[in-house]
């Protein structure tokens, strides 16, 4: 069986967003980043803006976004940082944003997310809330911005997943826990697998339009994402700073080193190997084969399309 050689970069888990974007010039490029009011979303926006990109903070709370934007303009010296309301849990919000976007889009970073809701909640079209927010909302955003990405003449779609995908494949026969007892970690894992599959299928369908898509695990970073888990539980030696956590997102969004590469899963700024079982040791990289499976990716795209239409 033919195996594609894993992509290797000169960076590692200790590299920061500033490291990976050093000497990269994004002047004339336009980027959209969801969930850019906290955590690695803010740092991703800072790094891209510092490299000269026009950055749109696509956020649920524009008031908070304006405060972040003002700070980033001061820190980067880049005045081209704007704020738009995009709540990926609300399709009307997503559609309103994509309907008013004009011109090319060079970078889309699907960064927003929710994690391990303690009780079963339902969102878009009655679907389990983590699947609805982390996958369906971002899928709708990508579809709505496809023409803008194609117009860029070489665009990047970055899907921020997680090693949490190792806790569950996409369970097509029961996406929404209508038969199974609800499991917070399993639901989170399913949504994060879905985010990888989104990148895999987007790359297959859209690479001919010059759009390359990849997914990533940012690492263990203490952010608002863990608000339902009682905080980050990962031991200190395996944690990352915000700058280190944003490194892989920024690398996939902007580095010339990954030009022409797509449909893959990265962590620690390198492509992760496939694993046959969930690693039992912390810090061991790996992606589940089901998250990269072409048939799963195509099936999920069709399921998502049916839901949204």
Short mmCIF file of C-alpha atoms in Angstrom, two decimals:
data_model
loop_
_atom_site.label_atom_id
_atom_site.label_comp_id
_atom_site.label_asym_id
_atom_site.label_seq_id
_atom_site.Cartn_x
_atom_site.Cartn_y
_atom_site.Cartn_z
CA UNK A 1 0.00 0.00 0.00
CA UNK A 2 1.38 3.42 -0.99
CA UNK A 3 1.87 5.77 1.95
CA UNK A 4 2.41 9.50 1.55
CA UNK A 5 5.54 10.69 3.31
CA UNK A 6 4.73 12.74 6.41
CA UNK A 7 5.44 16.43 6.07
CA UNK A 8 8.26 17.61 8.32
CA UNK A 9 9.03 21.24 9.14
CA UNK A 10 11.99 22.90 10.88
CA UNK A 11 9.68 23.73 13.80
CA UNK A 12 8.51 21.75 16.85
CA UNK A 13 6.19 21.88 19.86
CA UNK A 14 8.20 24.72 21.42
CA UNK A 15 7.94 26.96 18.36
CA UNK A 16 5.68 29.99 18.62
CA UNK A 17 3.40 31.77 16.19
CA UNK A 18 6.03 34.50 15.89
CA UNK A 19 8.68 31.90 15.05
CA UNK A 20 6.74 30.25 12.23
CA UNK A 21 5.69 33.51 10.57
CA UNK A 22 9.04 35.27 10.81
CA UNK A 23 9.98 36.80 7.44
CA UNK A 24 6.57 35.96 5.94
CA UNK A 25 4.95 38.92 4.18
CA UNK A 26 1.15 38.82 4.06
CA UNK A 27 0.67 42.28 2.60
CA UNK A 28 -2.36 42.28 0.32
CA UNK A 29 -3.73 39.08 1.90
CA UNK A 30 -7.08 38.92 3.69
CA UNK A 31 -7.86 36.61 6.60
CA UNK A 32 -10.95 35.66 8.60
CA UNK A 33 -10.57 34.04 12.01
CA UNK A 34 -13.52 32.75 14.04
CA UNK A 35 -13.43 32.82 17.82
CA UNK A 36 -10.83 35.57 17.88
CA UNK A 37 -11.70 37.13 21.23
CA UNK A 38 -9.66 34.81 23.43
CA UNK A 39 -6.94 32.20 23.53
CA UNK A 40 -5.16 31.10 20.41
CA UNK A 41 -7.67 32.92 18.21
CA UNK A 42 -6.33 36.28 19.39
CA UNK A 43 -2.72 35.16 18.97
CA UNK A 44 -3.45 33.82 15.49
CA UNK A 45 -4.96 37.17 14.57
CA UNK A 46 -1.98 39.04 16.05
CA UNK A 47 0.55 36.99 14.12
CA UNK A 48 -1.24 37.33 10.78
CA UNK A 49 -1.79 41.06 11.30
CA UNK A 50 1.85 41.56 12.30
CA UNK A 51 2.82 39.98 8.97
CA UNK A 52 0.71 42.56 7.14
CA UNK A 53 -2.59 40.75 6.50
CA UNK A 54 -5.96 42.45 6.58
CA UNK A 55 -7.65 40.53 9.39
CA UNK A 56 -11.34 40.14 10.18
CA UNK A 57 -12.15 38.96 13.69
CA UNK A 58 -15.30 36.89 13.17
CA UNK A 59 -16.71 36.84 16.68
CA UNK A 60 -19.86 36.15 18.62
CA UNK A 61 -19.59 39.35 20.70
CA UNK A 62 -18.56 42.33 18.55
CA UNK A 63 -18.11 44.58 21.62
CA UNK A 64 -15.42 42.26 22.96
CA UNK A 65 -14.02 41.94 19.45
CA UNK A 66 -13.63 45.71 19.12
CA UNK A 67 -11.55 45.81 22.30
CA UNK A 68 -9.30 43.05 20.96
CA UNK A 69 -9.04 44.76 17.58
CA UNK A 70 -8.00 48.06 19.15
CA UNK A 71 -5.30 46.33 21.16
CA UNK A 72 -4.05 44.41 18.13
CA UNK A 73 -3.86 47.56 16.00
CA UNK A 74 -1.64 49.12 18.66
CA UNK A 75 0.53 46.02 19.13
CA UNK A 76 1.04 45.28 15.43
CA UNK A 77 0.90 48.73 13.88
CA UNK A 78 -1.62 47.32 11.40
CA UNK A 79 -4.79 49.38 11.11
CA UNK A 80 -6.50 46.85 8.83
CA UNK A 81 -8.13 44.83 11.59
CA UNK A 82 -11.92 44.76 11.55
CA UNK A 83 -14.64 43.04 13.52
CA UNK A 84 -17.71 41.20 12.25
CA UNK A 85 -20.41 39.32 14.10
CA UNK A 86 -20.23 35.63 13.33
CA UNK A 87 -21.76 33.14 15.76
CA UNK A 88 -21.08 29.70 14.31
CA UNK A 89 -23.87 28.32 16.49
CA UNK A 90 -26.34 30.52 14.60
CA UNK A 91 -26.76 29.94 10.86
CA UNK A 92 -28.51 33.29 10.34
CA UNK A 93 -25.39 35.00 11.68
CA UNK A 94 -23.14 32.93 9.42
CA UNK A 95 -25.27 33.56 6.34
CA UNK A 96 -25.50 37.29 7.05
CA UNK A 97 -21.71 37.48 7.17
CA UNK A 98 -21.04 35.46 4.03
CA UNK A 99 -23.73 37.32 2.08
CA UNK A 100 -22.03 40.66 2.69
CA UNK A 101 -18.42 39.57 2.14
CA UNK A 102 -16.91 41.06 -1.02
CA UNK A 103 -13.60 40.43 -2.72
CA UNK A 104 -11.12 37.60 -2.35
CA UNK A 105 -10.32 35.76 0.87
CA UNK A 106 -6.87 34.23 1.24
CA UNK A 107 -7.07 32.65 4.71
CA UNK A 108 -10.00 31.19 6.65
CA UNK A 109 -9.20 29.90 10.12
CA UNK A 110 -12.08 27.94 11.67
CA UNK A 111 -10.93 28.42 15.24
CA UNK A 112 -14.06 28.91 17.37
CA UNK A 113 -15.37 26.03 19.40
CA UNK A 114 -17.05 24.67 22.50
CA UNK A 115 -15.93 21.73 24.60
CA UNK A 116 -17.60 19.04 26.69
CA UNK A 117 -20.97 20.58 27.47
CA UNK A 118 -22.00 18.81 30.69
CA UNK A 119 -25.61 18.27 29.59
CA UNK A 120 -27.06 17.39 26.21
CA UNK A 121 -27.99 20.54 24.32
CA UNK A 122 -29.26 20.89 20.79
CA UNK A 123 -28.37 23.60 18.30
CA UNK A 124 -28.63 24.01 14.53
CA UNK A 125 -31.64 22.08 13.18
CA UNK A 126 -31.88 20.15 16.46
CA UNK A 127 -28.40 18.64 16.23
CA UNK A 128 -26.19 18.00 19.26
CA UNK A 129 -24.69 21.35 20.18
CA UNK A 130 -20.97 20.52 19.91
CA UNK A 131 -21.44 18.93 16.49
CA UNK A 132 -23.65 21.85 15.45
CA UNK A 133 -21.23 24.55 16.60
CA UNK A 134 -17.82 23.05 15.95
CA UNK A 135 -18.68 21.44 12.62
CA UNK A 136 -21.97 22.57 11.06
CA UNK A 137 -21.44 26.28 11.66
CA UNK A 138 -17.93 26.19 10.24
CA UNK A 139 -19.07 24.05 7.32
CA UNK A 140 -21.72 26.65 6.49
CA UNK A 141 -19.12 29.41 6.78
CA UNK A 142 -16.70 27.64 4.44
CA UNK A 143 -19.44 26.95 1.88
CA UNK A 144 -20.57 30.56 2.01
CA UNK A 145 -17.04 31.85 1.48
CA UNK A 146 -16.04 29.34 -1.20
CA UNK A 147 -16.23 31.83 -4.06
CA UNK A 148 -14.15 34.36 -2.14
CA UNK A 149 -11.55 31.71 -1.36
CA UNK A 150 -11.47 30.62 -5.01
CA UNK A 151 -11.06 34.23 -6.11
CA UNK A 152 -7.88 34.52 -4.02
CA UNK A 153 -5.90 32.44 -6.49
CA UNK A 154 -4.34 30.33 -3.75
CA UNK A 155 -6.21 30.22 -0.43
CA UNK A 156 -5.82 28.33 2.82
CA UNK A 157 -8.58 26.82 4.96
CA UNK A 158 -7.42 25.91 8.46
CA UNK A 159 -9.60 23.70 10.64
CA UNK A 160 -8.70 23.79 14.34
CA UNK A 161 -9.47 20.30 15.62
CA UNK A 162 -8.02 18.56 18.67
CA UNK A 163 -6.44 15.35 19.90
CA UNK A 164 -9.91 14.97 21.41
CA UNK A 165 -10.92 13.51 18.04
CA UNK A 166 -9.25 10.30 19.26
CA UNK A 167 -12.19 9.77 21.64
CA UNK A 168 -14.79 9.24 18.93
CA UNK A 169 -15.30 8.85 15.21
CA UNK A 170 -18.32 10.46 13.59
CA UNK A 171 -21.15 8.09 14.49
CA UNK A 172 -23.28 8.53 11.38
CA UNK A 173 -26.09 6.35 12.68
CA UNK A 174 -26.54 8.47 15.80
CA UNK A 175 -24.96 11.89 15.36
CA UNK A 176 -27.18 13.50 17.96
CA UNK A 177 -27.39 11.04 20.85
CA UNK A 178 -31.00 10.13 20.22
CA UNK A 179 -30.23 6.45 20.88
CA UNK A 180 -27.02 6.52 22.92
CA UNK A 181 -26.73 8.05 26.37
CA UNK A 182 -25.13 11.47 26.05
CA UNK A 183 -21.39 11.53 26.71
CA UNK A 184 -19.71 14.95 26.87
CA UNK A 185 -16.26 13.74 25.85
CA UNK A 186 -17.59 11.47 23.13
CA UNK A 187 -19.67 14.30 21.66
CA UNK A 188 -16.67 16.61 21.73
CA UNK A 189 -14.53 13.94 20.08
CA UNK A 190 -17.09 13.39 17.34
CA UNK A 191 -17.23 17.11 16.58
CA UNK A 192 -13.44 17.33 16.39
CA UNK A 193 -13.25 14.33 14.06
CA UNK A 194 -15.84 16.11 11.92
CA UNK A 195 -13.59 19.16 11.73
CA UNK A 196 -10.72 17.05 10.38
CA UNK A 197 -13.03 15.44 7.83
CA UNK A 198 -14.20 18.89 6.74
CA UNK A 199 -10.62 19.78 5.82
CA UNK A 200 -10.05 16.45 4.07
CA UNK A 201 -13.10 16.79 1.83
CA UNK A 202 -12.72 20.53 1.25
CA UNK A 203 -9.22 19.90 0.01
CA UNK A 204 -10.41 17.13 -2.32
CA UNK A 205 -13.24 19.17 -3.75
CA UNK A 206 -11.63 22.59 -3.83
CA UNK A 207 -7.91 22.09 -4.47
CA UNK A 208 -8.68 22.58 -8.17
CA UNK A 209 -9.88 26.07 -7.23
CA UNK A 210 -6.53 26.78 -5.59
CA UNK A 211 -7.91 26.21 -2.07
CA UNK A 212 -5.89 23.92 0.21
CA UNK A 213 -7.29 22.78 3.54
CA UNK A 214 -5.64 21.19 6.57
CA UNK A 215 -6.61 20.40 10.15
CA UNK A 216 -4.62 20.58 13.36
CA UNK A 217 -4.35 19.95 17.07
CA UNK A 218 -3.03 23.09 18.80
CA UNK A 219 -1.92 21.35 21.99
CA UNK A 220 -2.92 21.73 25.62
CA UNK A 221 -3.37 25.43 26.34
CA UNK A 222 -5.23 26.96 29.28
CA UNK A 223 -8.06 28.97 27.68
CA UNK A 224 -11.79 29.61 28.09
CA UNK A 225 -12.38 26.40 26.14
CA UNK A 226 -12.01 24.40 29.36
CA UNK A 227 -14.68 26.31 31.27
CA UNK A 228 -16.92 23.21 31.44
CA UNK A 229 -14.10 20.91 32.54
CA UNK A 230 -12.94 22.77 35.63
CA UNK A 231 -9.84 24.07 33.87
CA UNK A 232 -6.96 22.48 32.03
CA UNK A 233 -6.02 19.13 33.60
CA UNK A 234 -2.95 18.38 31.48
CA UNK A 235 0.23 18.22 33.60
CA UNK A 236 2.48 21.28 33.35
CA UNK A 237 5.29 19.67 31.30
CA UNK A 238 2.85 18.93 28.47
CA UNK A 239 1.17 22.33 28.34
CA UNK A 240 1.81 25.06 25.81
CA UNK A 241 1.79 28.84 25.99
CA UNK A 242 -0.70 30.78 23.88
CA UNK A 243 2.09 31.57 21.42
CA UNK A 244 3.07 27.92 21.10
CA UNK A 245 -0.58 26.87 20.83
CA UNK A 246 -1.22 29.19 17.89
CA UNK A 247 1.93 28.16 16.04
CA UNK A 248 0.43 25.31 14.03
CA UNK A 249 -2.63 27.36 13.01
CA UNK A 250 -0.45 30.22 11.83
CA UNK A 251 1.94 27.87 10.06
CA UNK A 252 -0.86 26.23 8.07
CA UNK A 253 -2.46 29.62 7.35
CA UNK A 254 0.59 31.44 6.11
CA UNK A 255 3.85 29.54 5.75
CA UNK A 256 5.19 29.05 2.22
CA UNK A 257 6.59 25.72 3.44
CA UNK A 258 3.14 24.11 3.18
CA UNK A 259 2.28 25.55 -0.21
CA UNK A 260 0.43 22.91 -2.21
CA UNK A 261 -0.14 20.62 0.78
CA UNK A 262 -3.66 19.71 1.87
CA UNK A 263 -6.01 17.17 3.39
CA UNK A 264 -3.69 16.44 6.31
CA UNK A 265 -3.63 16.70 10.10
CA UNK A 266 -0.85 18.52 11.94
CA UNK A 267 0.32 18.94 15.52
CA UNK A 268 3.45 20.54 16.96
CA UNK A 269 3.88 22.25 13.56
CA UNK A 270 4.42 18.92 11.79
CA UNK A 271 2.17 16.36 10.17
CA UNK A 272 1.00 13.78 12.69
CA UNK A 273 1.37 10.05 12.08
CA UNK A 274 -1.68 7.79 11.93
CA UNK A 275 -2.17 5.59 14.98
CA UNK A 276 -3.99 2.30 15.38
CA UNK A 277 -5.25 3.09 18.89
CA UNK A 278 -5.52 6.14 21.13
CA UNK A 279 -2.06 6.82 22.63
CA UNK A 280 -1.86 6.01 26.33
CA UNK A 281 1.02 8.39 26.97
CA UNK A 282 0.74 12.17 27.03
CA UNK A 283 2.57 14.08 24.35
CA UNK A 284 2.51 11.25 21.81
CA UNK A 285 1.28 12.63 18.47
CA UNK A 286 -1.29 10.84 16.39
CA UNK A 287 -4.35 11.02 14.19
CA UNK A 288 -7.01 8.34 13.90
CA UNK A 289 -7.41 6.80 10.43
CA UNK A 290 -11.17 7.38 10.61
CA UNK A 291 -10.53 11.14 10.74
CA UNK A 292 -8.66 11.07 7.43
CA UNK A 293 -10.80 8.47 5.68
CA UNK A 294 -11.92 9.72 2.27
CA UNK A 295 -15.26 7.90 2.34
CA UNK A 296 -16.06 9.27 5.80
CA UNK A 297 -15.15 12.77 4.62
CA UNK A 298 -17.37 12.55 1.54
CA UNK A 299 -20.25 11.09 3.55
CA UNK A 300 -20.05 13.82 6.18
CA UNK A 301 -20.00 16.52 3.52
CA UNK A 302 -23.17 15.08 2.04
CA UNK A 303 -24.78 14.83 5.49
CA UNK A 304 -23.82 18.42 6.27
CA UNK A 305 -25.12 19.65 2.93
CA UNK A 306 -28.46 17.92 3.51
CA UNK A 307 -28.76 19.48 6.97
CA UNK A 308 -27.95 22.99 5.77
CA UNK A 309 -30.31 22.81 2.82
#
